[in-house]
PDB file of C-alpha atoms in Angstrom:
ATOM      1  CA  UNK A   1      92.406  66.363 -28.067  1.00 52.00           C
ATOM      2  CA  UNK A   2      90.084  68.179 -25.780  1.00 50.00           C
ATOM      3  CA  UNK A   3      87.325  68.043 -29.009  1.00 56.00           C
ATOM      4  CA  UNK A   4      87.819  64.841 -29.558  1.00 57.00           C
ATOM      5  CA  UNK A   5      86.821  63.557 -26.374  1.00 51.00           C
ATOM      6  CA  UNK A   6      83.524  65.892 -26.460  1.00 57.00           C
ATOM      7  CA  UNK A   7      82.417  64.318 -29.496  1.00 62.00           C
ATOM      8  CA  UNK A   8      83.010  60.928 -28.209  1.00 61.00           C
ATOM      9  CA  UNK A   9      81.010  61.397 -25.124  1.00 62.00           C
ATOM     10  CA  UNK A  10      78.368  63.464 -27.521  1.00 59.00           C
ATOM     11  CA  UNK A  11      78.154  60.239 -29.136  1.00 63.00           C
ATOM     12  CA  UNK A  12      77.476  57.862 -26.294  1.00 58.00           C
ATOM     13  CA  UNK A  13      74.160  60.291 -24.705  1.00 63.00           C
ATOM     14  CA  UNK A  14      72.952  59.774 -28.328  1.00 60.00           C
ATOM     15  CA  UNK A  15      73.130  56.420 -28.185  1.00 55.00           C
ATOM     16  CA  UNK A  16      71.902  55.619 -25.073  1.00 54.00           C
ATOM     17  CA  UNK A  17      68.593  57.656 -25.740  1.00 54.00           C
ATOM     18  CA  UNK A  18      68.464  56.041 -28.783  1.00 51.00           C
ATOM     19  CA  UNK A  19      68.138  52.545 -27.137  1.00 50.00           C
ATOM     20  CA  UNK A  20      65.831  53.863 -24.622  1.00 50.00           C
ATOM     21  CA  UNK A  21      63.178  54.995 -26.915  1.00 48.00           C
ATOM     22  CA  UNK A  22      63.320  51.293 -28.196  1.00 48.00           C
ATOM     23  CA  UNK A  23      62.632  50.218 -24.919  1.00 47.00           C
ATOM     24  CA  UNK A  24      58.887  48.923 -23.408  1.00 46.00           C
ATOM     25  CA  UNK A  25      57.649  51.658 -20.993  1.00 47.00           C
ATOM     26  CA  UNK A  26      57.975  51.289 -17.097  1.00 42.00           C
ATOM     27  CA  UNK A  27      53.890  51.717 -16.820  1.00 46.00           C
ATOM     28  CA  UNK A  28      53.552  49.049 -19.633  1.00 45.00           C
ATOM     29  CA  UNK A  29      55.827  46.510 -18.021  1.00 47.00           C
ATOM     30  CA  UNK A  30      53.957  47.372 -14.297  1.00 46.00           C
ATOM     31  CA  UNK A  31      50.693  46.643 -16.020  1.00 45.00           C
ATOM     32  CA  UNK A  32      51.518  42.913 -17.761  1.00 45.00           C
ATOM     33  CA  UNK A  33      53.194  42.184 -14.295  1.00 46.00           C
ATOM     34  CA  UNK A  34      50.136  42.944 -12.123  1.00 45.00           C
ATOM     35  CA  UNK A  35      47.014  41.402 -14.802  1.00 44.00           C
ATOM     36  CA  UNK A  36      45.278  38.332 -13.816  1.00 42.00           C
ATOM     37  CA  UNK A  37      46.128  34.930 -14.408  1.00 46.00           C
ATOM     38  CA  UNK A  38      43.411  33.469 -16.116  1.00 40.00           C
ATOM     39  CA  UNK A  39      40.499  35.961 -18.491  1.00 43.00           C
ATOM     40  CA  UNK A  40      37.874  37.059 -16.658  1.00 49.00           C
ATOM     41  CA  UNK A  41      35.924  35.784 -19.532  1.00 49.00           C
ATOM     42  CA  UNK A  42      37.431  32.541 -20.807  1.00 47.00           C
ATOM     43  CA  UNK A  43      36.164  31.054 -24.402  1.00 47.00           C
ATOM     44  CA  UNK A  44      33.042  29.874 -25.311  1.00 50.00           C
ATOM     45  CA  UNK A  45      34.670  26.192 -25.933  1.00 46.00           C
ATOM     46  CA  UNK A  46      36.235  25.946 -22.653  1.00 45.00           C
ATOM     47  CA  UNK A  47      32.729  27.308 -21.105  1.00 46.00           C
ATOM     48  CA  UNK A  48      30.758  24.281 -22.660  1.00 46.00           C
ATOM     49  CA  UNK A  49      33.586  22.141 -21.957  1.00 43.00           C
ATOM     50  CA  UNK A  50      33.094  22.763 -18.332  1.00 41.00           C
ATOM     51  CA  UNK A  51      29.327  22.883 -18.315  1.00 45.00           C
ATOM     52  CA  UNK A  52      29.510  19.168 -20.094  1.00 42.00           C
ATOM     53  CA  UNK A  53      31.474  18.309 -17.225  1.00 44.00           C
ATOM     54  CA  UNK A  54      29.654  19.275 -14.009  1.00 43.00           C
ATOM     55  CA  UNK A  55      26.587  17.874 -15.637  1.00 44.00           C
ATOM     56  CA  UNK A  56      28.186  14.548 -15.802  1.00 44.00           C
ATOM     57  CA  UNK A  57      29.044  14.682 -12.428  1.00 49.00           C
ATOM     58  CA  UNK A  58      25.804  15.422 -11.200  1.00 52.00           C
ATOM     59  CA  UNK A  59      23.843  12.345  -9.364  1.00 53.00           C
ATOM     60  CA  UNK A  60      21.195  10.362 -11.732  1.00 55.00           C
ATOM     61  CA  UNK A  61      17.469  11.046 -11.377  1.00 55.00           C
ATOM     62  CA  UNK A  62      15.812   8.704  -8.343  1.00 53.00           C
ATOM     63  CA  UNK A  63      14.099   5.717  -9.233  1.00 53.00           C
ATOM     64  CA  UNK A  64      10.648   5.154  -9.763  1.00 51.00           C
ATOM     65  CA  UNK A  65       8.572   5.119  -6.339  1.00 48.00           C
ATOM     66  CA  UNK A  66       7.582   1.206  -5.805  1.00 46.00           C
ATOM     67  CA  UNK A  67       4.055   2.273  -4.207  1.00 46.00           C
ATOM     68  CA  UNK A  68       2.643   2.910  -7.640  1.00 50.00           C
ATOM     69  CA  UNK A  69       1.110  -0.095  -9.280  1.00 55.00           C
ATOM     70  CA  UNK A  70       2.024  -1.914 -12.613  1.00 61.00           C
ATOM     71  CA  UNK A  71      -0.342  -2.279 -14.921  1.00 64.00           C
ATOM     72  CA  UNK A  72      -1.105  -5.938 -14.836  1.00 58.00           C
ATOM     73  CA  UNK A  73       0.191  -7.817 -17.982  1.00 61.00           C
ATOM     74  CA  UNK A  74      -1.981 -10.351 -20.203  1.00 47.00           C
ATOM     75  CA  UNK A  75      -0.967 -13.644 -18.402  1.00 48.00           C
ATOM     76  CA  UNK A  76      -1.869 -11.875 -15.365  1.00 53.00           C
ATOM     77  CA  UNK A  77      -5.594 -10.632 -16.377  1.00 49.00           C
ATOM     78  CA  UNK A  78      -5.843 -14.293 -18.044  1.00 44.00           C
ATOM     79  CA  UNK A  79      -4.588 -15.970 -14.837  1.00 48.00           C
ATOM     80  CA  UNK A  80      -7.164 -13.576 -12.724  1.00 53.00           C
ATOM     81  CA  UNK A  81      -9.945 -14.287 -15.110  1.00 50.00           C
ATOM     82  CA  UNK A  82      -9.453 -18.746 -14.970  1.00 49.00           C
ATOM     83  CA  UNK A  83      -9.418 -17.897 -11.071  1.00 57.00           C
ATOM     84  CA  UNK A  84     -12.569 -15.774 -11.329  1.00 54.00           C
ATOM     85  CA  UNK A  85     -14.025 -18.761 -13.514  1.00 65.00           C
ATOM     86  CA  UNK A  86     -13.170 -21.393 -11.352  1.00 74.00           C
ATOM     87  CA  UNK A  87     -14.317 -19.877  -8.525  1.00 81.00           C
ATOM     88  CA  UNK A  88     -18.013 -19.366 -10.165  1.00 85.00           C
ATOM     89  CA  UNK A  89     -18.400 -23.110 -11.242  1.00 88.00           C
ATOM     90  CA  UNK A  90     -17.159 -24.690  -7.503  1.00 90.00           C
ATOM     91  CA  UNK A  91     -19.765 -21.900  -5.583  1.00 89.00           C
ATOM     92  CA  UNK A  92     -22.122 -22.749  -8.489  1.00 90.00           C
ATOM     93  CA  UNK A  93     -21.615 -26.211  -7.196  1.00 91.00           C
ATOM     94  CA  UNK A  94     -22.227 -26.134  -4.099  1.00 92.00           C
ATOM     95  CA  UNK A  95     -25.590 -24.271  -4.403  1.00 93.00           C
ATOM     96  CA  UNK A  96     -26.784 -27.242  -6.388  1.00 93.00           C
ATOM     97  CA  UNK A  97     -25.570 -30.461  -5.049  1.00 95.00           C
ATOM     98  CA  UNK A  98     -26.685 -31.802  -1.147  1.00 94.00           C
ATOM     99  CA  UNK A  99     -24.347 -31.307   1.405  1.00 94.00           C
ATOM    100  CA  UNK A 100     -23.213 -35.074   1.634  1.00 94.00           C
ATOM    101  CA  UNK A 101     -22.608 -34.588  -2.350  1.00 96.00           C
ATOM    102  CA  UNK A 102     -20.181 -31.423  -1.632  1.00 95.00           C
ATOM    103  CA  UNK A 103     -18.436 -33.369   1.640  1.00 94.00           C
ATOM    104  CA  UNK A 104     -17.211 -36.366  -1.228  1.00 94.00           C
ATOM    105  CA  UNK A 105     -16.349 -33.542  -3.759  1.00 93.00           C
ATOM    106  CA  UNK A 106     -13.983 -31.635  -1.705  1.00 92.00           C
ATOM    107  CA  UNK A 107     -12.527 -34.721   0.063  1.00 92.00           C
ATOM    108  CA  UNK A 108     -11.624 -35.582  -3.893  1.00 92.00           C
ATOM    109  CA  UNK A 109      -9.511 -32.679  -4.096  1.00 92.00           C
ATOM    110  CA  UNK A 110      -9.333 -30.355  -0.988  1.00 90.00           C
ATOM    111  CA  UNK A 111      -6.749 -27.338  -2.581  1.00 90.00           C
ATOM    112  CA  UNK A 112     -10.426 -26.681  -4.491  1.00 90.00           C
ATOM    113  CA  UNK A 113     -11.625 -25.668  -1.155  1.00 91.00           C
ATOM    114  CA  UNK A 114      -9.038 -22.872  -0.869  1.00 90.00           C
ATOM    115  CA  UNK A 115      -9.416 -22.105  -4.536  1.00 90.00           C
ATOM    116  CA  UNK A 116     -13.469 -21.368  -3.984  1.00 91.00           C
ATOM    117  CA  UNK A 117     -12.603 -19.167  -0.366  1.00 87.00           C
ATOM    118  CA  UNK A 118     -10.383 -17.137  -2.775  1.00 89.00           C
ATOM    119  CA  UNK A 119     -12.520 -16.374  -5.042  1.00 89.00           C
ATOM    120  CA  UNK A 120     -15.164 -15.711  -2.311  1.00 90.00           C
ATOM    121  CA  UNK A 121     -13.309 -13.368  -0.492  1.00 89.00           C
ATOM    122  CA  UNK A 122     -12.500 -11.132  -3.510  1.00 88.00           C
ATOM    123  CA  UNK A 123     -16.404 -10.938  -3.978  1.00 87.00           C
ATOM    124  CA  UNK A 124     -16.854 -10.055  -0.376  1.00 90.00           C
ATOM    125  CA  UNK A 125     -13.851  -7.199  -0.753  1.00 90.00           C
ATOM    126  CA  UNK A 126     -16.486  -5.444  -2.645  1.00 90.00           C
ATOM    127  CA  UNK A 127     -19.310  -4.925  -0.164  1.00 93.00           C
ATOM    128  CA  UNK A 128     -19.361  -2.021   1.499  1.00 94.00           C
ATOM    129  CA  UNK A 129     -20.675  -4.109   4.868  1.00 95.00           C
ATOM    130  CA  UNK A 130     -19.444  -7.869   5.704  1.00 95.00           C
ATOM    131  CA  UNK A 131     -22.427  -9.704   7.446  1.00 97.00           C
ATOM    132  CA  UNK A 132     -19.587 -11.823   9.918  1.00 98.00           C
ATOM    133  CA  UNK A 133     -18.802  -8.437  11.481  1.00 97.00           C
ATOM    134  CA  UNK A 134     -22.357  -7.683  12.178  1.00 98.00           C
ATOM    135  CA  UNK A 135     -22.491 -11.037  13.897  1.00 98.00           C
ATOM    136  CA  UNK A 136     -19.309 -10.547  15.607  1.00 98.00           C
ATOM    137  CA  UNK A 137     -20.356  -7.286  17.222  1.00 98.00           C
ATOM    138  CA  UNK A 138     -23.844  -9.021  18.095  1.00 98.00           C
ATOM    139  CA  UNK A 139     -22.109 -11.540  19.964  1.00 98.00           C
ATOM    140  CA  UNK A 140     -19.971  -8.905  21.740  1.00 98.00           C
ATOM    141  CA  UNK A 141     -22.439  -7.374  23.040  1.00 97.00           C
ATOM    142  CA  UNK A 142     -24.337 -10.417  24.227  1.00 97.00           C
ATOM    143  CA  UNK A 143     -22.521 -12.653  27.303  1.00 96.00           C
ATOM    144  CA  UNK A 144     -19.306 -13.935  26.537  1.00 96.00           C
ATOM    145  CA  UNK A 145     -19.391 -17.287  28.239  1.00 98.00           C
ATOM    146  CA  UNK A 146     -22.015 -18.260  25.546  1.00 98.00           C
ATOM    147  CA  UNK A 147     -21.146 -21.587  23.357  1.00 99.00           C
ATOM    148  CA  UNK A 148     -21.410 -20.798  19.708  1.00 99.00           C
ATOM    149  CA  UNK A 149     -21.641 -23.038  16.566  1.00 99.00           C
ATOM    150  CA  UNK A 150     -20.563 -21.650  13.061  1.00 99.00           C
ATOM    151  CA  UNK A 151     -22.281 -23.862  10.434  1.00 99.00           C
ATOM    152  CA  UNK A 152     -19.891 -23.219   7.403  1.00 97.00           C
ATOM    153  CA  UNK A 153     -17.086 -20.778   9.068  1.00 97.00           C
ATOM    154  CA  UNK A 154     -15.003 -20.657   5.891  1.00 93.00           C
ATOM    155  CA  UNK A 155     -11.534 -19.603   7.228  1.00 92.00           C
ATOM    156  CA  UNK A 156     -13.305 -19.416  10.824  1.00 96.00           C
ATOM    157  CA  UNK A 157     -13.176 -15.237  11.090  1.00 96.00           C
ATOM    158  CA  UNK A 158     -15.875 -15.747  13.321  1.00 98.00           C
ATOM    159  CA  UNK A 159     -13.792 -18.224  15.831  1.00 98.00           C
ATOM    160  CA  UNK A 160     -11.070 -15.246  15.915  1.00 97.00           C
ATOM    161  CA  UNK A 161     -12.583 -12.309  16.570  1.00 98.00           C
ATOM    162  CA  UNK A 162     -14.477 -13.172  19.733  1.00 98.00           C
ATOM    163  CA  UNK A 163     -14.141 -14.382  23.252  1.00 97.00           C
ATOM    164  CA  UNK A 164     -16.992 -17.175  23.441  1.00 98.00           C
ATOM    165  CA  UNK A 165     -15.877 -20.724  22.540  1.00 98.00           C
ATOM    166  CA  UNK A 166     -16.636 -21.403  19.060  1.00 99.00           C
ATOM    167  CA  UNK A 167     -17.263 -24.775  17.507  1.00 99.00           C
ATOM    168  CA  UNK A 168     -15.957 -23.899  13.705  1.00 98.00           C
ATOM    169  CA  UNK A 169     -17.598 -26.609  11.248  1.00 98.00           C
ATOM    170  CA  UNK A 170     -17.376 -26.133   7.099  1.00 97.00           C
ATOM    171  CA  UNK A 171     -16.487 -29.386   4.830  1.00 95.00           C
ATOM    172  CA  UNK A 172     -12.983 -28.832   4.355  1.00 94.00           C
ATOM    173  CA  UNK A 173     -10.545 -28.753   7.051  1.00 93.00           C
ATOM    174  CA  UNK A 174      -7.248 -26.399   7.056  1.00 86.00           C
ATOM    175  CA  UNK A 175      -7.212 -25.965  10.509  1.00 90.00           C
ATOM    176  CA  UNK A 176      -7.076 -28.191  13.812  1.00 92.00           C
ATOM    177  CA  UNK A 177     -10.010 -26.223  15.110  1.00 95.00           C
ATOM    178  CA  UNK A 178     -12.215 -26.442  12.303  1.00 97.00           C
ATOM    179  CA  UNK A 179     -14.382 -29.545  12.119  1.00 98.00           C
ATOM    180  CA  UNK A 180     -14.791 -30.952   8.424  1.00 96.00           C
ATOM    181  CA  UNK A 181     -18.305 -32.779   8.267  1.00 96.00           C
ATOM    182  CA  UNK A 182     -21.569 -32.677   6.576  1.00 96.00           C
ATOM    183  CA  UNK A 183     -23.413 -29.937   8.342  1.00 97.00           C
ATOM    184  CA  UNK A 184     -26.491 -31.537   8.578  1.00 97.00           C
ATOM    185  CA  UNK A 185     -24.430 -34.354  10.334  1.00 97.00           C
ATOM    186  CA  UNK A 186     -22.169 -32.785  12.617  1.00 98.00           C
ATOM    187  CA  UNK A 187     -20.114 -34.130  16.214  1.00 98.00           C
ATOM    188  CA  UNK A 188     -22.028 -32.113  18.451  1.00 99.00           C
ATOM    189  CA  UNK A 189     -24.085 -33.014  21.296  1.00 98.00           C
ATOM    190  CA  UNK A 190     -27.605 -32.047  21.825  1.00 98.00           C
ATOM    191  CA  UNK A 191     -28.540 -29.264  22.878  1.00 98.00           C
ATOM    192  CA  UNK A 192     -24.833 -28.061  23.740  1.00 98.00           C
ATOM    193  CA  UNK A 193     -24.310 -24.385  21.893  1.00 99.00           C
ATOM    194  CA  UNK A 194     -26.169 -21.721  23.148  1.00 99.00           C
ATOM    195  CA  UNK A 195     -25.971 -19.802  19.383  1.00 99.00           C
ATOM    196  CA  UNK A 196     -26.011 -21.097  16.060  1.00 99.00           C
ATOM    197  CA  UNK A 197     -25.100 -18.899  13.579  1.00 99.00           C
ATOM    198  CA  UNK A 198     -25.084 -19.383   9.123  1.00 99.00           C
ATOM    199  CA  UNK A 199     -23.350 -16.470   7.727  1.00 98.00           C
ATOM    200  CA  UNK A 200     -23.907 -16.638   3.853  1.00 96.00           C
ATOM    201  CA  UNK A 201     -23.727 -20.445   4.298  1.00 97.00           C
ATOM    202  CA  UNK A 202     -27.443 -22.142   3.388  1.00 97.00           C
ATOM    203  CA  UNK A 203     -26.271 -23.562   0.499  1.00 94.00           C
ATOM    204  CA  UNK A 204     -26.784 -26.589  -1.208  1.00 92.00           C
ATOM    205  CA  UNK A 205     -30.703 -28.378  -2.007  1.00 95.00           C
ATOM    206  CA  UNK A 206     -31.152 -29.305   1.556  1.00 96.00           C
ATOM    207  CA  UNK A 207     -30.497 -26.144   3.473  1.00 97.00           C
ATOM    208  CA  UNK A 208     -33.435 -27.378   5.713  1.00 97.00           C
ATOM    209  CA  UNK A 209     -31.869 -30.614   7.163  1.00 97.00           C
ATOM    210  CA  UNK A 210     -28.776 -27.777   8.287  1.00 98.00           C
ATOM    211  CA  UNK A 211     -31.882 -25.781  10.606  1.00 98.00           C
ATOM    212  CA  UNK A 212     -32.623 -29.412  11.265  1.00 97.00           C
ATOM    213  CA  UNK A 213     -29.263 -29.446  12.598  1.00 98.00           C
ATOM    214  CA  UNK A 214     -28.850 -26.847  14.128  1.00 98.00           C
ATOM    215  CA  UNK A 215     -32.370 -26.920  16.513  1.00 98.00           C
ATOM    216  CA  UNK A 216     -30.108 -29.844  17.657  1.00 97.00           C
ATOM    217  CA  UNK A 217     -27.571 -28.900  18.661  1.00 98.00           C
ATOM    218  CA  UNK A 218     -29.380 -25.490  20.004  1.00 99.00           C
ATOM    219  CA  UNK A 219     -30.119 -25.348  23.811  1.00 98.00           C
ATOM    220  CA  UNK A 220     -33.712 -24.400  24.850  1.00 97.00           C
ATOM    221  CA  UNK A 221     -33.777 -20.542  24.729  1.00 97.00           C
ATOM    222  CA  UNK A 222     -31.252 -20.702  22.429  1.00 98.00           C
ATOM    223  CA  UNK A 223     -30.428 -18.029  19.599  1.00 99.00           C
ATOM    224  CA  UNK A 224     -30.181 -18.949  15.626  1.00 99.00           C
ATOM    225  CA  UNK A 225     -28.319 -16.231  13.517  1.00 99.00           C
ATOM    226  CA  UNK A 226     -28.757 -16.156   9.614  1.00 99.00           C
ATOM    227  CA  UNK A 227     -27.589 -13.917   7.523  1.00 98.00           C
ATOM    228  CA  UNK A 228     -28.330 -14.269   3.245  1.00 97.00           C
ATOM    229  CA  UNK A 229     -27.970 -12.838   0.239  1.00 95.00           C
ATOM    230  CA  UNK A 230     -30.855 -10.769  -0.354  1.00 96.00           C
ATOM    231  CA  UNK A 231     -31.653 -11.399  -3.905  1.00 94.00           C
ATOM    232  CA  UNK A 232     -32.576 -15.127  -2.242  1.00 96.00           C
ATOM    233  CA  UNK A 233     -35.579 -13.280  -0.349  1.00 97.00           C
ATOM    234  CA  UNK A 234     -36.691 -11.054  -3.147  1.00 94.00           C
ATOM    235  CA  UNK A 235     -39.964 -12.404  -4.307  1.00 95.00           C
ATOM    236  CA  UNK A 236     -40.086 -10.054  -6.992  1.00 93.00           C
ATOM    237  CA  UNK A 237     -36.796 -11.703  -8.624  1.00 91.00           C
ATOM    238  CA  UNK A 238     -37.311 -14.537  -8.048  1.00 92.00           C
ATOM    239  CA  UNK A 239     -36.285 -15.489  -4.737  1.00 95.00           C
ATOM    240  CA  UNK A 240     -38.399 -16.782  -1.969  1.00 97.00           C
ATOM    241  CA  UNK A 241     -40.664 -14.998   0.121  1.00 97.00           C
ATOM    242  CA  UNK A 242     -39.034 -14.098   3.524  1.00 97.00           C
ATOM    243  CA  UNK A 243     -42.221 -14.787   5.418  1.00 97.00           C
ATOM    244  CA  UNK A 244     -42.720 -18.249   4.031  1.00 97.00           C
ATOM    245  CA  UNK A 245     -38.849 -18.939   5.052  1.00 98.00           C
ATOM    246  CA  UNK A 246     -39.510 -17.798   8.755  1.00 98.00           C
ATOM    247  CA  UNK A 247     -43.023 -19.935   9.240  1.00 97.00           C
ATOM    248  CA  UNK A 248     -40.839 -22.888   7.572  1.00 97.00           C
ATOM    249  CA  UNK A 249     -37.960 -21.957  10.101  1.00 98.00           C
ATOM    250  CA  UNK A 250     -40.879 -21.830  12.944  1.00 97.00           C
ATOM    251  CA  UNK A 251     -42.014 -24.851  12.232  1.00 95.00           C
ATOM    252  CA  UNK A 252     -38.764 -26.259  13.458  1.00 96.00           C
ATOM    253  CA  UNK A 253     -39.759 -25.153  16.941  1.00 96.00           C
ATOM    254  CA  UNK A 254     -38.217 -21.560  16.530  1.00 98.00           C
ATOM    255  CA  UNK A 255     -39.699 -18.032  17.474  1.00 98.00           C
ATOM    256  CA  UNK A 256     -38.909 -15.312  14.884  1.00 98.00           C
ATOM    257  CA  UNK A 257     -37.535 -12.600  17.524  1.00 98.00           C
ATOM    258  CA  UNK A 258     -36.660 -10.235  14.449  1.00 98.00           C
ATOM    259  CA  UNK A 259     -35.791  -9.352  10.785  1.00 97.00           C
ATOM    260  CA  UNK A 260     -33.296  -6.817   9.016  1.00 97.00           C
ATOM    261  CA  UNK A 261     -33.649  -5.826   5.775  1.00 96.00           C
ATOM    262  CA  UNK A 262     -31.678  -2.532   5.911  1.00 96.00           C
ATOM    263  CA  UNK A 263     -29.040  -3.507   4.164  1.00 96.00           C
ATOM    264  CA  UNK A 264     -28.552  -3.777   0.084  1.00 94.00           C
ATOM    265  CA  UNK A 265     -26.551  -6.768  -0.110  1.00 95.00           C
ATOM    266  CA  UNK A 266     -28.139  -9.145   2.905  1.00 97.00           C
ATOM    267  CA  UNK A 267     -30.617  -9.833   5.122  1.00 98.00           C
ATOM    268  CA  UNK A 268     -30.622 -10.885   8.332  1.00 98.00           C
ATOM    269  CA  UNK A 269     -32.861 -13.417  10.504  1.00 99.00           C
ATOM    270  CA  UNK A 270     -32.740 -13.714  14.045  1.00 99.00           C
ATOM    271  CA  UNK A 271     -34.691 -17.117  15.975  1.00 99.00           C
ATOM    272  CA  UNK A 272     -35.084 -18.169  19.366  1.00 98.00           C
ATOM    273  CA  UNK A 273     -35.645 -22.226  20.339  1.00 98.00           C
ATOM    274  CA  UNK A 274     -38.633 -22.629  22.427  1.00 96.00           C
ATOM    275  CA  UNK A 275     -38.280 -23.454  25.838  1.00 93.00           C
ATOM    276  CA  UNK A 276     -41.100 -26.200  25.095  1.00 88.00           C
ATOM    277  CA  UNK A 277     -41.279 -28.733  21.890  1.00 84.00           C
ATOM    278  CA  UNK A 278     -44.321 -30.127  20.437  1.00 81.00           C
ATOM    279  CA  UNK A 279     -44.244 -33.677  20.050  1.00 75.00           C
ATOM    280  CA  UNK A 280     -45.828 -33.450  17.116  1.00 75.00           C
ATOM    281  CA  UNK A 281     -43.887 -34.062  13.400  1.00 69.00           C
ATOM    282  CA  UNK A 282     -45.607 -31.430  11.180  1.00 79.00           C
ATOM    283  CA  UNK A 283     -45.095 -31.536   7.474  1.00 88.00           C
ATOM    284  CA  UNK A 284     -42.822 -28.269   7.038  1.00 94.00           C
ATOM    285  CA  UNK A 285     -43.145 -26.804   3.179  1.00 94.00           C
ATOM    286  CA  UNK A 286     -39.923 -25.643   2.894  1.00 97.00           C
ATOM    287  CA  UNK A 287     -39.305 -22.897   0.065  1.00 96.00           C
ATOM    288  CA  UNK A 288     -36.806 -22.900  -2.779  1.00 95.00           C
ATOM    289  CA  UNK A 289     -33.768 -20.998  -2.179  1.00 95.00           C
ATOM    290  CA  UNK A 290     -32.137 -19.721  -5.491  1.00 92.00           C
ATOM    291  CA  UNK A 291     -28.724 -20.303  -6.067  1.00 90.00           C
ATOM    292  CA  UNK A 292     -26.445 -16.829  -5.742  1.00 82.00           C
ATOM    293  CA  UNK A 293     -24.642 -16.909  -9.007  1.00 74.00           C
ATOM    294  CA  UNK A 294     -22.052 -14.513  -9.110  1.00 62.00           C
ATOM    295  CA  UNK A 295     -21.571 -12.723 -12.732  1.00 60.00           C
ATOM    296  CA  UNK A 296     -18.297 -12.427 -14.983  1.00 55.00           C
ATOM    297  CA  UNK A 297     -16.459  -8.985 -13.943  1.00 52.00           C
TER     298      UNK A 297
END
């Protein structure tokens, strides 16, 4: 009985080491229990996936900055160059036709007005120098109480950039303070202005009945500004001989006081009215003053 139960028992150790060699090792169980829960270095797939993904998410490029300029498209450079053209046959028209002539012409249609001071002020946005600030800073410097007349003010620049009342005249009126006449006809009384000034404005094929005009109008003492184009007064090309111009202007009953020449793209005149007129008409030969025809750009 005794071996019986030793054999039994004998049995049961074998067993159990038996099933204990089957068995996962402590160590190896510790070790799946305590590894990460995701690789350290997850698939290639899910690595793109993820990559795709944050750079969907990311904010679109900024638009493009407004400040730089568009090309201009064909209507446009057509539509500049019919403005440009239009421009070039109204100033040609006014250097060739009387002032009377260019008063009925604009009353006709008065938006061609605007259209020509367009077109003139692109031109002038190309000289280095504008002649109306030279004459603004002239009067400036002279007394302010002084009455001025601006024969052919254009958009009256010269009425809003100094303190001295201005009398504004030009053909066309778009303003309450701008007289529309024929300046060699205009409201004024005699000798009322103490300056009279013609910035770029001696157009038309009596230019002389304007100084006519203007000695007028012109107190005794008083000063007449002019400022040209100087291709007018190159006698080389053309244009009339500035000494001629100033005895012609004389003859009015002016004193030349002094000339500029020092800039490229105008000259300017500067008169006095005698104190004293001659009663005597004298037979003034006035010279031709060539038209300032602006070429195609």
């Amino acid at each position: 009985m005794e071996s019986r139960v030793k054999r039994r028992n004998k049995r049961k150790r074998m067993s159990k080491n038996s099933s204990q060699s089957q068995s996962i090792p402590l160590h190896k169980q510790q070790q799946s229990q305590t590894s990460p829960r995701f690789p350290q270095n997850p698939p290639q797939s899910k690595r793109r996936k993820c990559d795709a993904t944050s750079s969907s998410s990311s904010p679109p490029p900024p638009p493009p900055s407004s400040s730089v300029s568009k090309p201009l498209s064909f209507l446009d450079k057509m539509k500049a160059k019919l403005r440009g053209g239009h421009f070039r046959m109204l100033n040609e028209k006014l250097y060739t036709c009387s002032g009377y002539e260019a008063l009925n012409f604009f009353k006709k249609d008065p938006t061609l007005f605007n259209v020509y001071h367009a077109g003139y002020r692109e031109q002038m946005s190309h000289w280095p120098e504008q002649p109306v600030n030279i004459i603004i800073r002239w009067l400036k410097n002279h007394c302010p109480s002084w009455t001025v007349a601006d024969f052919g003010c254009g958009d009256a620049c010269l009425a809003r950039n100094v303190n001295n009342k201005v009398f504004s005249i030009d053909l066309v009126s778009n303003d309450p303070s701008i007289i529309a006449c024929d300046m060699s006809n205009t409201p004024l009384d005699s000798s009322s202005v103490d300056v009279a000034v013609f910035c770029l404005s001696l157009m038309g094929i009596n230019y002389s009945n304007y100084l006519k005009e203007a000695h007028r109008v012109l107190k005794a003492s008083g000063c007449l500004l002019i400022a040209e184009v100087r291709s007018r007064f190159d006698p080389n090309n053309g244009g009339a001989d500035p000494e001629t111009f100033c005895r012609a202007v004389q003859g009015l009953g002016f004193t030349s006081t002094s000339k500029d020449f020092s800039n490229k793209m105008f000259v300017l005149f500067f008169f006095k009215k005698k104190e004293k007129q001659s009663q005597k008409i004298k037979e003034i030969e006035w010279p031709e003053l060539k038209p300032c025809l602006y070429k195609r750009r």
